Amino acid sequence: MQQLRPVYTRSLVGRAAETQALLSLLDQPTTRLLTLIGASGTGKTRLALEVIQALETRGAAPQIIFVGLAAITSPELVLPTIARHLDIREDGQLPLIETMSATLADRPLLLVLDNFEQVLAAASVIASLLARLPQLQVLITSQEPLSIAAEQIYAIPGLALPELRDDLAPVEALAAPAVELFVSRLQTVQPHFQLSPDHVAAVVKICQLVEGLPLAIELLAAYSDVFSPSDLLPLIEKNLAIQSLRHTALSGREKILRPVLDWCYSRLKPSEQRVFSCLGVFHGGWNLAALQAVCADILSSAEIAHALKQLQLRNLVLTLQVEGDQERFMMLDAIHEFAARRLRTLPQRAQILRQHAAYFEQLTAQADAGLRGSEQVLWMQRMEYEQPNVRAALAWAYRWQPQTAIQTAINAGQFWYMVGYLSEGVQWYEQMLTLPLDRIQRMTILRKQGLLLKTLGLYEQATAVLHQGLESARALGPEHIISCGSIANTLGMIMTDHGRYAEAQTYLSEAADAMQASGDMMGFAIVRSNQGNLALLLKQFDVALALYNSCLTIEGAAENPLVQALAYTNIGAVNVSLLQPEAALVAAEQGLLLAQQLKSPGIQAMGNLIKAQAHIQQAKLDLVPQELLKAASLFMQSNEQPQLSITLESIAVFLAKSQHRQQAAYLIGAADAARTKIGAPRQGEDTLVEQLLSELASAADAQQLTAQRQRGTTVPFEHALDQALQWLDQLPISPSQP
């Protein structure tokens, strides 16, 4: 998952000493948890990012993962959010913290968690991670401490201020970080401004009024294109005095920042005020198209775009660093809270909330289609950014517009499945099932929930839910025969994974008949492909080849690149089983080319795996590691757990061929455990694996190898896979090695 970091186009001012102090603390092995404490506006996030940049520039740093928590309000979501940033998948049969602990056990890691104050109840999760992972360091920004063992607190003060004297020279004033920041930001709107004796007193007094609070200084300096410092000072003095009376319940720097935000808001034009308030509806960021859709009844698209630009110039909106061409924006947490309060005062608030929910219902519908096409990766990335907004839209609609919530949840199912919001998706579907549903909605939700449960490895629950869905689909009559086919196909895949081949054949036959009868030839081709997979496992190679080849001739599907990519890749798999590596490579290359054009990670991964297996058969071991590394990475991206187990077995075969039998036996044990967990015992379907098992059993050190295999069964699968990938990456292989 890409890390979303705010983009600061201007340098950090006045925090050199703090940056160096934090770097020194992080260099100490005894520093496990370092919490930057400060009120809103002290620049905690900015300082943390500066520390990250310094570590990355310095090199030889541990892996650094930045996780923004501003859009997270439920402590239960903290651990899954961290896991996704680390590309660690949920496993329904193992607590997530155990999966993470096993995967990260030997990995030096600096975890940076921003805006922890609203999820303080998750402090115990951080304590548990630190206890389990000796090489983990955590850097946290928060308004309050976590109050757990090993926490070191670093308080972030306001920027240093000069003492105001009649003879204070500009150069002396500029030596104070608060004044330096004000002048630096003023020069972005007045490039030729120089601090003169005429302005020294006004600038110093402004900085003193806000007690050196960096955010307040930046916000006020942005208005220096309209006011000189001497003109700005009396306005600020008057406003702070008035607003302080209004905000008597606030304390400390909050009593400063709120009046400053009130004043900045009052200086905005009416159109800018409306757009600013509207931004309070978003969570985790937005793009211009979303903002224009949500505010469509308030202003024109051109007015909204202009207002957003002005808010950026006033330092009220930041740009997010994202991949792709589309700009994405965000607010600092303190400013977003203020915008949310302003939203509550807008007469159009209810309409804005409805528009927000409607926009994300439409966006999830577009994503549902896009995730099945050639822009799959782009949609996965886009929806990863939008998940906080989808969450907020669902929560509001569940209470106020149930039908919008139901449809949004249905639309989001494919994204949740592909990106890995598995448990959260299951929970949302549980909530939807409490709403009044028509029969079609109930059947669709059961179908999508069953797929998520299957992916979590909760096969019994998945089967029970899918059976309910299939009964509902059958009861709906012939017009919903496609749904019958889809659910029966998923049940057939589950039975195949479990080695319950007779039941698999029954479900897949029903699915094929349903798809063909409905005229959904794409669906029919996919079911035929799954029937071929079943035949391959049963070593019915001629049947498998016939089924895969038939996919290339089905009218209405054969011309589809996805169908072609699947067919050629699967034909390659059959040729590997037939010990025909040259034919396997030809077919795999054809499938890979199409899969790359489609940007389909699952099919690409299968092509890479087949190429690796064919190269092993050819004894071209130097070509194997790169293919296995690609396959594992792509299978993880596409959430293909059964295929990851097969990949682990192929890595074991390669290691044995490279004279590393101890590691091979260990990985075979891990694959044994994975197969046992999903109820899919090895049926002799992989000739290379069967040869390896025979060699391990007859080796002179068979007793030691058996012990290693047993050890492999005791470790979490993710840990074994991570170790296997490290061995692959580090193992020197000579091109001439037989």
XYZ file of C-alpha atoms in Angstrom:
738
model
C 0.000 0.000 0.000
C 1.277 3.443 -0.892
C 1.974 5.683 2.092
C 0.027 8.945 1.932
C 2.241 11.719 3.226
C 1.332 15.423 3.191
C 3.447 17.411 0.733
C 5.164 20.458 2.201
C 6.632 22.595 -0.565
C 8.435 24.902 1.859
C 11.286 24.059 4.200
C 10.819 23.479 7.903
C 11.806 26.547 9.899
C 13.028 26.733 13.463
C 13.091 23.021 14.296
C 16.708 22.078 13.584
C 17.472 21.458 17.258
C 14.357 19.332 17.736
C 15.111 17.348 14.571
C 18.621 16.532 15.724
C 17.431 15.643 19.213
C 14.848 13.225 17.819
C 17.381 11.655 15.456
C 19.734 11.131 18.397
C 16.986 9.505 20.435
C 16.028 7.186 17.578
C 19.678 6.191 17.152
C 19.665 4.791 20.687
C 18.744 1.078 20.864
C 16.889 1.719 24.118
C 14.398 4.010 22.352
C 11.431 1.821 21.470
C 8.497 4.242 21.626
C 8.975 7.970 21.122
C 5.866 10.132 21.395
C 5.857 13.714 20.136
C 3.401 15.536 22.366
C 1.935 18.907 21.503
C -1.306 20.758 21.032
C -2.901 21.224 17.621
C -0.794 23.489 15.468
C 2.605 22.865 17.036
C 3.824 21.096 13.884
C 4.092 17.526 15.167
C 3.338 15.949 11.776
C 5.712 18.300 9.965
C 8.508 17.550 12.413
C 7.933 13.786 12.170
C 8.155 13.996 8.369
C 11.377 15.982 8.655
C 12.847 13.232 10.836
C 11.761 10.606 8.293
C 13.358 12.560 5.464
C 16.598 12.915 7.411
C 16.701 9.169 8.107
C 15.975 8.292 4.486
C 18.587 10.779 3.234
C 21.153 9.419 5.664
C 20.672 5.912 4.258
C 21.161 2.542 5.958
C 17.968 3.246 7.882
C 15.414 0.587 8.788
C 12.274 0.338 6.730
C 10.123 3.364 7.562
C 6.336 3.147 7.364
C 4.218 6.293 7.785
C 0.597 5.695 8.811
C -1.784 8.646 9.031
C -4.544 8.001 11.573
C -6.435 11.298 11.312
C -9.299 9.627 9.429
C -9.475 6.684 11.886
C -11.791 7.118 14.855
C -12.263 3.479 15.890
C -9.363 1.970 17.875
C -10.270 -1.440 16.405
C -9.169 -0.210 12.965
C -5.646 0.789 14.046
C -4.033 -2.645 13.770
C -5.637 -3.541 10.399
C -4.614 -0.122 9.065
C -0.997 -0.676 10.107
C -1.083 -4.184 8.626
C -2.286 -2.907 5.247
C 0.539 -0.359 5.130
C 2.905 -3.285 5.668
C 1.151 -5.399 2.995
C 0.210 -7.986 5.620
C -3.041 -9.798 4.885
C -5.686 -10.862 7.358
C -6.062 -14.531 8.184
C -9.407 -15.346 9.716
C -8.020 -18.340 11.619
C -5.127 -16.466 13.260
C -5.264 -13.199 15.226
C -3.857 -10.397 13.087
C -1.316 -9.410 15.709
C 0.140 -12.927 15.609
C 0.388 -12.819 11.823
C 2.129 -9.445 12.027
C 4.456 -10.593 14.788
C 5.559 -13.624 12.810
C 6.004 -11.691 9.567
C 7.964 -8.827 11.139
C 9.910 -10.862 13.698
C 13.376 -10.316 12.209
C 12.748 -7.055 10.366
C 14.158 -3.714 11.564
C 11.259 -1.294 11.270
C 10.411 2.285 12.215
C 6.654 2.720 12.405
C 5.487 6.351 12.355
C 1.896 6.798 13.555
C 0.451 10.278 13.037
C -2.506 11.726 15.001
C -2.886 9.002 17.627
C -4.898 11.084 20.093
C -8.341 9.997 18.850
C -7.482 6.286 19.093
C -5.708 6.241 22.461
C -7.606 3.096 23.417
C -5.366 1.307 20.877
C -2.279 2.025 23.016
C -2.378 -1.583 24.226
C -1.981 -2.729 20.603
C 1.242 -0.714 20.308
C 2.466 -2.141 23.607
C 1.806 -5.661 22.358
C 3.644 -5.048 19.059
C 6.655 -3.654 20.917
C 6.708 -6.647 23.265
C 6.587 -9.102 20.348
C 8.975 -7.336 17.940
C 12.392 -6.534 19.423
C 13.550 -4.668 16.282
C 10.505 -2.400 16.115
C 10.694 1.306 16.899
C 7.587 3.468 16.986
C 7.435 7.235 16.518
C 4.032 8.692 17.385
C 2.516 12.156 17.152
C -0.277 12.817 19.616
C -1.840 15.492 21.760
C -1.734 13.080 24.694
C 0.722 10.383 25.824
C -0.051 6.698 25.425
C 1.006 6.015 29.024
C 2.475 2.581 28.341
C 5.804 0.975 29.201
C 8.879 2.090 27.233
C 7.252 5.373 26.174
C 9.580 8.356 25.953
C 7.796 11.678 25.664
C 9.198 14.566 23.661
C 7.184 17.736 24.181
C 6.980 20.061 21.179
C 7.024 23.675 22.346
C 6.028 26.741 20.392
C 8.784 28.351 18.358
C 11.231 30.499 20.314
C 10.344 34.192 20.525
C 12.580 37.253 20.840
C 12.241 39.719 23.688
C 10.689 42.894 22.318
C 12.888 45.933 22.893
C 12.896 49.386 21.399
C 16.325 48.791 19.913
C 15.610 45.285 18.579
C 17.296 45.051 15.172
C 15.762 43.084 12.267
C 18.705 40.696 12.102
C 18.396 39.959 15.829
C 14.644 39.405 15.527
C 15.151 37.039 12.604
C 17.388 34.887 14.780
C 14.237 33.839 16.654
C 12.540 30.868 14.895
C 9.008 32.285 15.279
C 9.946 35.516 13.491
C 11.980 33.627 10.908
C 8.926 31.478 10.105
C 6.591 34.464 9.838
C 8.925 36.336 7.483
C 9.639 33.202 5.440
C 5.932 32.544 4.862
C 5.230 36.237 4.278
C 7.822 36.198 1.495
C 5.873 33.488 -0.334
C 3.099 36.050 -0.942
C 5.399 39.109 -1.065
C 8.703 37.823 -2.520
C 10.473 41.178 -2.169
C 9.576 41.754 1.474
C 12.474 42.396 3.835
C 12.048 42.831 7.571
C 12.739 46.484 8.259
C 12.939 48.406 11.542
C 9.436 49.765 10.775
C 7.926 46.256 10.883
C 10.018 44.552 13.584
C 7.757 45.433 16.505
C 4.560 44.409 14.680
C 5.972 41.063 13.540
C 7.338 40.225 16.986
C 4.042 41.159 18.664
C 2.057 38.988 16.231
C 4.324 36.013 16.999
C 4.025 36.693 20.730
C 0.242 36.944 20.543
C 0.070 33.403 19.142
C 2.817 32.175 21.510
C 5.014 30.977 18.657
C 2.421 28.444 17.475
C 3.675 27.441 13.989
C 0.282 26.779 12.383
C -1.120 30.089 13.649
C 1.932 31.934 12.322
C 1.622 30.299 8.890
C -2.094 31.068 8.663
C -1.641 34.722 9.589
C 1.374 35.227 7.343
C -0.707 34.061 4.373
C -2.748 37.282 4.673
C 0.278 39.530 4.197
C -0.643 40.000 0.552
C -3.543 42.085 1.841
C -2.173 43.575 5.064
C 1.238 44.810 6.098
C 2.434 43.485 9.480
C 1.611 46.855 11.049
C -1.940 46.725 9.655
C -2.356 43.064 10.552
C -1.366 43.477 14.219
C -4.351 45.536 15.480
C -6.788 43.260 13.631
C -5.289 40.203 15.302
C -5.165 41.850 18.725
C -8.816 42.823 18.527
C -9.952 39.429 17.224
C -7.995 37.444 19.804
C -9.415 39.557 22.602
C -12.999 39.089 21.379
C -12.654 35.402 20.564
C -10.917 34.608 23.853
C -14.091 35.689 25.617
C -16.115 33.347 23.375
C -13.793 30.367 23.914
C -13.319 30.494 27.696
C -13.652 26.704 27.927
C -10.492 26.204 25.879
C -7.063 26.074 27.458
C -3.451 26.441 26.403
C -2.654 26.746 22.727
C -6.172 25.663 21.755
C -7.289 29.050 23.088
C -4.981 30.634 20.513
C -5.550 28.442 17.464
C -9.365 28.536 17.542
C -9.549 32.368 17.451
C -6.914 32.452 14.705
C -8.958 30.014 12.631
C -12.088 32.059 13.310
C -10.305 35.184 12.065
C -8.904 33.445 8.974
C -12.365 32.109 8.173
C -13.878 35.582 8.530
C -11.416 36.951 5.960
C -12.495 34.417 3.319
C -14.937 35.397 0.616
C -18.458 33.899 0.999
C -17.805 31.342 -1.747
C -14.520 30.319 -0.089
C -16.261 30.018 3.281
C -18.872 27.678 1.802
C -16.247 25.479 0.154
C -14.110 25.474 3.336
C -17.106 24.364 5.401
C -18.015 21.741 2.823
C -14.551 20.200 3.195
C -15.507 19.162 6.720
C -17.568 16.316 5.219
C -14.512 14.553 3.786
C -12.361 12.054 5.662
C -8.757 11.292 4.750
C -8.694 13.662 1.759
C -10.465 14.370 -1.502
C -9.901 15.277 -5.130
C -11.404 18.155 -7.074
C -14.038 15.984 -8.790
C -15.377 14.776 -5.419
C -15.509 18.306 -4.028
C -17.311 19.626 -7.118
C -19.871 16.823 -6.911
C -20.560 17.292 -3.206
C -20.816 21.101 -3.472
C -22.660 21.091 -6.797
C -25.830 22.655 -5.345
C -23.881 25.459 -3.656
C -21.453 26.751 -6.303
C -20.434 26.135 -9.900
C -17.504 23.851 -10.706
C -15.366 26.835 -11.713
C -16.147 28.677 -8.470
C -15.298 25.585 -6.428
C -11.963 25.109 -8.213
C -11.081 28.782 -7.684
C -12.060 28.676 -4.006
C -9.959 25.546 -3.437
C -6.945 27.297 -4.963
C -7.451 30.249 -2.631
C -7.682 27.950 0.385
C -4.345 26.429 -0.631
C -2.790 29.891 -0.855
C -4.097 30.606 2.652
C -2.398 27.439 3.997
C -5.781 25.945 4.893
C -5.448 23.048 2.423
C -2.437 20.846 1.648
C -1.616 18.597 -1.295
C -1.140 14.866 -0.713
C 1.688 12.935 -2.339
C -0.031 10.285 -4.467
C 0.828 8.295 -7.564
C -0.912 9.120 -10.833
C -1.973 12.346 -12.443
C -4.874 13.373 -10.244
C -4.136 15.818 -7.420
C -5.401 14.927 -3.984
C -5.880 17.305 -1.087
C -6.125 17.188 2.681
C -6.398 19.377 5.763
C -4.335 19.249 8.901
C -6.367 17.669 11.674
C -6.931 20.916 13.608
C -8.151 22.710 10.491
C -10.368 19.781 9.492
C -12.000 19.766 12.932
C -12.698 23.473 12.532
C -14.139 22.893 9.039
C -16.383 20.129 10.421
C -17.697 22.564 13.053
C -18.377 25.156 10.358
C -20.199 22.505 8.318
C -22.603 21.968 11.206
C -23.669 25.625 10.938
C -24.345 25.540 7.189
C -28.032 25.562 6.151
C -27.063 23.142 3.350
C -25.420 20.637 5.742
C -28.019 17.883 5.236
C -27.792 18.251 1.467
C -23.975 18.118 1.575
C -24.067 14.898 3.609
C -26.550 13.405 1.132
C -24.378 14.470 -1.789
C -21.302 12.967 -0.121
C -23.064 9.631 0.358
C -24.465 9.745 -3.186
C -21.065 10.531 -4.691
C -19.411 7.581 -2.992
C -22.278 5.283 -3.925
C -21.605 6.247 -7.551
C -17.826 6.030 -7.166
C -17.987 2.533 -5.655
C -20.220 1.486 -8.572
C -17.608 2.787 -11.031
C -14.891 1.018 -9.054
C -16.831 -2.249 -9.096
C -16.715 -2.158 -12.898
C -13.180 -0.725 -13.118
C -11.714 -3.385 -10.853
C -12.747 -6.009 -13.382
C -11.146 -4.260 -16.361
C -7.827 -3.028 -17.703
C -7.535 -0.222 -15.103
C -7.737 -2.600 -12.157
C -4.545 -1.392 -10.447
C -5.503 2.281 -10.779
C -8.910 1.617 -9.229
C -7.386 -0.393 -6.382
C -5.112 2.537 -5.591
C -7.861 5.135 -5.904
C -10.265 3.255 -3.651
C -7.536 2.674 -1.071
C -7.354 6.462 -0.744
C -11.156 6.731 -0.562
C -11.868 4.019 2.011
C -12.178 6.576 4.889
C -14.772 8.461 2.841
C -16.598 5.222 1.984
C -16.634 4.379 5.701
C -18.095 7.782 6.580
C -20.681 7.595 3.801
C -21.768 4.119 4.917
C -22.059 5.161 8.565
C -24.218 8.184 7.710
C -26.353 6.395 5.126
C -26.900 3.363 7.388
C -28.744 5.696 9.758
C -30.401 8.133 7.383
C -30.579 6.544 3.902
C -30.471 2.749 4.256
C -30.886 2.050 0.552
C -27.812 4.161 -0.230
C -25.857 2.269 2.431
C -26.952 -1.107 1.059
C -25.997 -0.261 -2.514
C -22.668 1.295 -1.495
C -21.759 -1.820 0.510
C -22.703 -4.037 -2.426
C -20.614 -1.886 -4.773
C -17.600 -1.898 -2.429
C -17.444 -5.692 -2.138
C -15.040 -6.226 -5.026
C -12.662 -3.580 -3.683
C -12.780 -4.971 -0.152
C -12.037 -8.419 -1.564
C -9.141 -7.373 -3.791
C -7.415 -4.907 -1.449
C -7.928 -6.844 1.758
C -10.577 -5.039 3.819
C -11.886 -8.491 4.612
C -13.005 -8.417 8.246
C -14.272 -4.867 7.909
C -16.242 -5.833 4.816
C -17.758 -8.844 6.605
C -18.797 -6.554 9.472
C -20.399 -4.021 7.123
C -22.369 -6.816 5.465
C -23.512 -8.038 8.885
C -24.843 -4.529 9.507
C -26.564 -4.406 6.120
C -28.314 -7.700 6.879
C -30.062 -5.948 9.808
C -31.723 -3.486 7.398
C -34.937 -4.112 5.428
C -33.668 -5.862 2.294
C -35.444 -7.082 -0.763
C -34.671 -10.648 -1.847
C -32.174 -9.582 -4.496
C -30.224 -7.391 -2.078
C -30.124 -10.134 0.538
C -28.867 -12.678 -1.979
C -26.207 -10.278 -3.305
C -24.927 -9.402 0.163
C -24.722 -13.079 1.149
C -22.780 -13.809 -2.051
C -20.270 -11.024 -1.414
C -19.947 -11.765 2.298
C -19.303 -15.416 1.499
C -16.451 -14.489 -0.825
C -14.810 -12.350 1.890
C -15.180 -15.163 4.437
C -13.636 -17.599 1.943
C -10.685 -15.266 1.437
C -10.232 -14.985 5.199
C -9.927 -18.760 5.304
C -13.169 -19.116 7.267
C -14.387 -21.834 4.930
C -17.150 -23.294 7.071
C -18.730 -19.880 7.619
C -18.250 -19.004 3.952
C -19.900 -22.228 2.828
C -22.870 -21.701 5.147
C -23.373 -18.098 3.965
C -23.008 -19.047 0.293
C -25.478 -21.889 0.658
C -28.008 -19.350 1.972
C -27.195 -17.102 -0.952
C -27.569 -19.924 -3.458
C -30.952 -20.941 -2.037
C -32.062 -17.301 -2.240
C -30.850 -17.028 -5.840
C -32.618 -20.234 -6.863
C -35.834 -19.002 -5.255
C -35.709 -15.785 -7.271
C -36.298 -17.712 -10.474
C -34.717 -17.872 -13.931
C -34.145 -14.125 -14.214
C -31.449 -14.423 -11.532
C -29.749 -17.456 -12.962
C -26.471 -15.515 -13.318
C -26.360 -15.067 -9.530
C -26.948 -18.810 -9.131
C -24.019 -19.431 -11.429
C -21.749 -16.969 -9.624
C -22.448 -18.417 -6.167
C -22.209 -22.016 -7.384
C -18.874 -21.157 -9.013
C -17.522 -19.780 -5.705
C -18.734 -22.861 -3.845
C -17.066 -25.014 -6.484
C -13.783 -23.177 -5.910
C -14.066 -23.706 -2.141
C -14.711 -27.417 -2.599
C -11.755 -27.614 -5.013
C -9.466 -25.919 -2.462
C -10.671 -28.374 0.176
C -10.047 -31.423 -1.970
C -13.791 -32.216 -2.024
C -13.662 -32.815 -5.747
C -16.997 -34.567 -6.299
C -18.895 -31.681 -4.682
C -16.748 -29.230 -6.622
C -17.718 -30.896 -9.881
C -21.420 -30.684 -8.983
C -21.281 -26.976 -8.164
C -19.147 -26.124 -11.188
C -21.478 -28.035 -13.491
C -24.440 -26.067 -12.109
C -22.467 -22.850 -12.542
C -21.551 -23.666 -16.155
C -25.156 -24.519 -17.042
C -26.408 -21.318 -15.398
C -23.919 -19.072 -17.156
C -24.525 -20.668 -20.528
C -28.303 -20.490 -20.134
C -28.135 -16.829 -19.122
C -25.989 -15.917 -22.108
C -23.157 -14.675 -19.871
C -20.388 -16.135 -21.981
C -17.635 -14.397 -20.013
C -18.946 -16.058 -16.854
C -19.243 -19.339 -18.722
C -15.592 -19.108 -19.811
C -14.438 -18.442 -16.251
C -16.384 -21.434 -14.936
C -14.928 -23.622 -17.699
C -11.495 -22.462 -16.586
C -12.273 -23.520 -13.005
C -13.487 -26.881 -14.296
C -10.134 -27.202 -16.060
C -8.354 -26.451 -12.770
C -10.299 -29.271 -11.141
C -9.418 -31.685 -13.961
C -5.752 -30.704 -13.630
C -5.789 -31.523 -9.904
C -7.346 -34.886 -10.767
C -4.534 -35.447 -13.306
C -7.064 -35.566 -16.125
C -4.681 -33.669 -18.362
C -6.502 -34.237 -21.647
C -9.768 -33.039 -20.096
C -8.046 -29.990 -18.614
C -6.471 -29.055 -21.959
C -9.789 -29.448 -23.738
C -11.549 -27.210 -21.223
C -8.854 -24.513 -21.359
C -8.752 -24.593 -25.160
C -12.536 -24.372 -25.317
C -12.318 -21.008 -23.541
C -10.489 -19.708 -26.618
C -13.410 -20.630 -28.873
C -16.463 -19.564 -26.820
C -18.324 -17.021 -28.904
C -18.742 -13.780 -26.983
C -15.806 -14.530 -24.660
C -12.903 -15.845 -26.732
C -11.957 -12.365 -27.927
C -11.772 -11.072 -24.351
C -8.123 -10.542 -23.237
C -8.921 -11.739 -19.708
C -10.285 -15.046 -20.974
C -7.307 -15.455 -23.311
C -4.814 -14.667 -20.537
C -6.412 -17.225 -18.206
C -6.562 -19.896 -20.922
C -2.955 -19.575 -22.069
C -1.645 -19.458 -18.506
C -3.600 -22.563 -17.555
C -2.431 -24.377 -20.678
C 1.092 -23.626 -19.495
C 0.266 -25.237 -16.150
C -0.897 -28.422 -17.884
C 2.342 -28.585 -19.876
C 4.357 -28.274 -16.671
C 2.430 -31.249 -15.279
C 3.153 -33.146 -18.522
C 6.885 -32.347 -18.118
C 6.895 -30.302 -21.330
C 8.697 -27.131 -20.169
C 9.247 -25.623 -23.629
C 5.521 -25.728 -24.438
C 4.754 -24.446 -20.927
C 7.019 -21.426 -21.458
C 5.402 -20.542 -24.799
C 1.900 -20.633 -23.309
C 2.949 -18.814 -20.123
C 4.577 -16.012 -22.135
C 1.372 -15.562 -24.157
C -0.673 -15.379 -20.968
C 1.804 -13.024 -19.288
C 1.776 -10.574 -22.173
C -2.004 -10.312 -22.051
C -2.087 -10.160 -18.233
C 0.443 -7.319 -18.198
C -1.674 -5.372 -20.662
C -4.681 -5.965 -18.421
C -2.648 -5.140 -15.302
C -4.068 -8.287 -13.722
C -1.707 -9.252 -10.856
C -3.210 -12.705 -10.211
C -2.798 -13.943 -13.787
C 0.652 -12.342 -14.106
C 1.688 -14.160 -10.941
C 0.499 -17.495 -12.334
C 2.490 -16.882 -15.510
C 5.623 -16.146 -13.511
C 5.098 -19.252 -11.368
C 4.704 -21.490 -14.430
C 7.860 -20.027 -15.963
C 9.743 -20.753 -12.720
C 8.519 -24.347 -12.683
C 9.431 -24.822 -16.356
C 12.928 -23.422 -15.779
C 13.389 -25.865 -12.881
C 12.452 -28.696 -15.217
C 14.998 -27.362 -17.729
C 17.638 -27.118 -14.940
C 18.048 -23.396 -15.726
C 18.166 -22.482 -12.060
C 19.618 -19.011 -12.567
C 16.325 -17.962 -14.200
C 14.130 -19.235 -11.379
C 14.480 -16.763 -8.448
C 13.308 -13.681 -10.347
C 10.176 -15.485 -11.515
C 9.348 -16.819 -8.054
C 9.886 -13.390 -6.461
C 7.565 -11.797 -9.005
C 4.961 -14.521 -8.514
C 4.951 -14.185 -4.713
C 4.735 -10.392 -4.831
C 1.839 -10.433 -7.287
C -0.059 -13.201 -5.502
C 0.188 -11.170 -2.288
C -1.108 -8.134 -4.175
C -4.080 -10.072 -5.532
C -4.763 -11.867 -2.221
C -4.395 -15.412 -3.662
C -3.728 -17.481 -0.540
C -3.952 -20.988 -2.105
C -1.588 -19.922 -4.887
C 0.864 -18.546 -2.337
C 1.031 -22.026 -0.800
C 1.870 -23.494 -4.225
C 4.488 -20.769 -4.700
C 6.048 -21.694 -1.351
C 6.277 -25.320 -2.514
C 7.957 -24.213 -5.748
C 10.495 -22.208 -3.746
C 11.151 -25.341 -1.691
C 11.764 -27.343 -4.892
C 14.172 -24.695 -6.158
C 16.085 -24.609 -2.855
C 16.428 -28.406 -2.893
C 17.726 -28.303 -6.461
C 20.217 -25.678 -5.255
C 21.447 -28.039 -2.505
C 19.607 -26.300 0.348
C 17.482 -29.190 1.506
C 17.124 -28.066 5.140
C 15.400 -24.853 4.043
C 13.370 -26.806 1.483
C 12.070 -29.204 4.137
C 11.171 -26.274 6.412
C 9.107 -24.613 3.654
C 7.384 -27.861 2.730
C 6.316 -28.110 6.376
C 4.874 -24.585 6.249
C 3.007 -25.499 3.049
C 1.740 -28.685 4.758
C 0.280 -26.556 7.562
C -1.328 -24.135 5.082
C -2.933 -27.009 3.190
C -4.201 -28.570 6.408
C -5.730 -25.271 7.460
C -7.830 -24.993 4.315
C -8.523 -28.725 4.148
C -6.681 -29.273 0.855
C -4.330 -32.239 1.269
C -1.705 -32.755 -1.400
C -3.044 -35.097 -4.096
C 0.165 -35.621 -6.063
C -0.868 -32.943 -8.533
C 2.603 -31.350 -8.681
C 5.232 -33.739 -10.073
C 8.151 -31.588 -8.915
C 6.831 -31.471 -5.349
C 6.239 -35.212 -5.308
C 9.815 -35.775 -6.478
C 11.059 -33.497 -3.707
C 9.043 -35.319 -1.046
C 10.487 -38.631 -2.238
C 14.042 -37.240 -2.136
C 13.591 -35.847 1.370
C 12.273 -39.193 2.636
C 15.159 -41.207 1.164
C 18.016 -38.808 1.958
C 20.839 -39.831 4.269
C 19.854 -37.040 6.667
C 16.142 -37.834 6.411
C 15.704 -37.630 10.194
C 17.021 -34.052 10.294
C 14.944 -33.113 7.268
C 11.841 -34.528 8.924
C 12.558 -32.401 11.992
C 12.887 -29.307 9.792
C 9.637 -30.141 8.047
C 7.930 -30.482 11.411
C 9.381 -27.121 12.517
C 7.911 -25.539 9.408
C 4.416 -26.629 10.399
C 4.651 -24.598 13.627
C 5.332 -21.155 12.147
C 2.710 -18.792 10.699
C 2.531 -19.016 6.944
C 3.385 -15.322 6.426
C 6.617 -15.725 8.400
C 7.656 -18.768 6.363
C 6.896 -16.966 3.118
C 8.840 -13.888 4.200
C 11.819 -16.074 5.091
C 11.555 -17.929 1.782
C 11.658 -14.664 -0.157
C 14.741 -13.545 1.770
C 16.496 -16.819 0.909
C 15.548 -16.411 -2.731
C 16.858 -12.873 -2.807
C 20.144 -13.728 -1.089
C 20.981 -17.095 -2.663
C 23.811 -16.851 -5.217
C 23.048 -18.946 -8.287
C 25.553 -19.436 -11.055
C 24.192 -19.461 -14.637
C 26.207 -22.589 -15.277
C 24.858 -24.480 -12.260
C 23.089 -27.680 -13.351
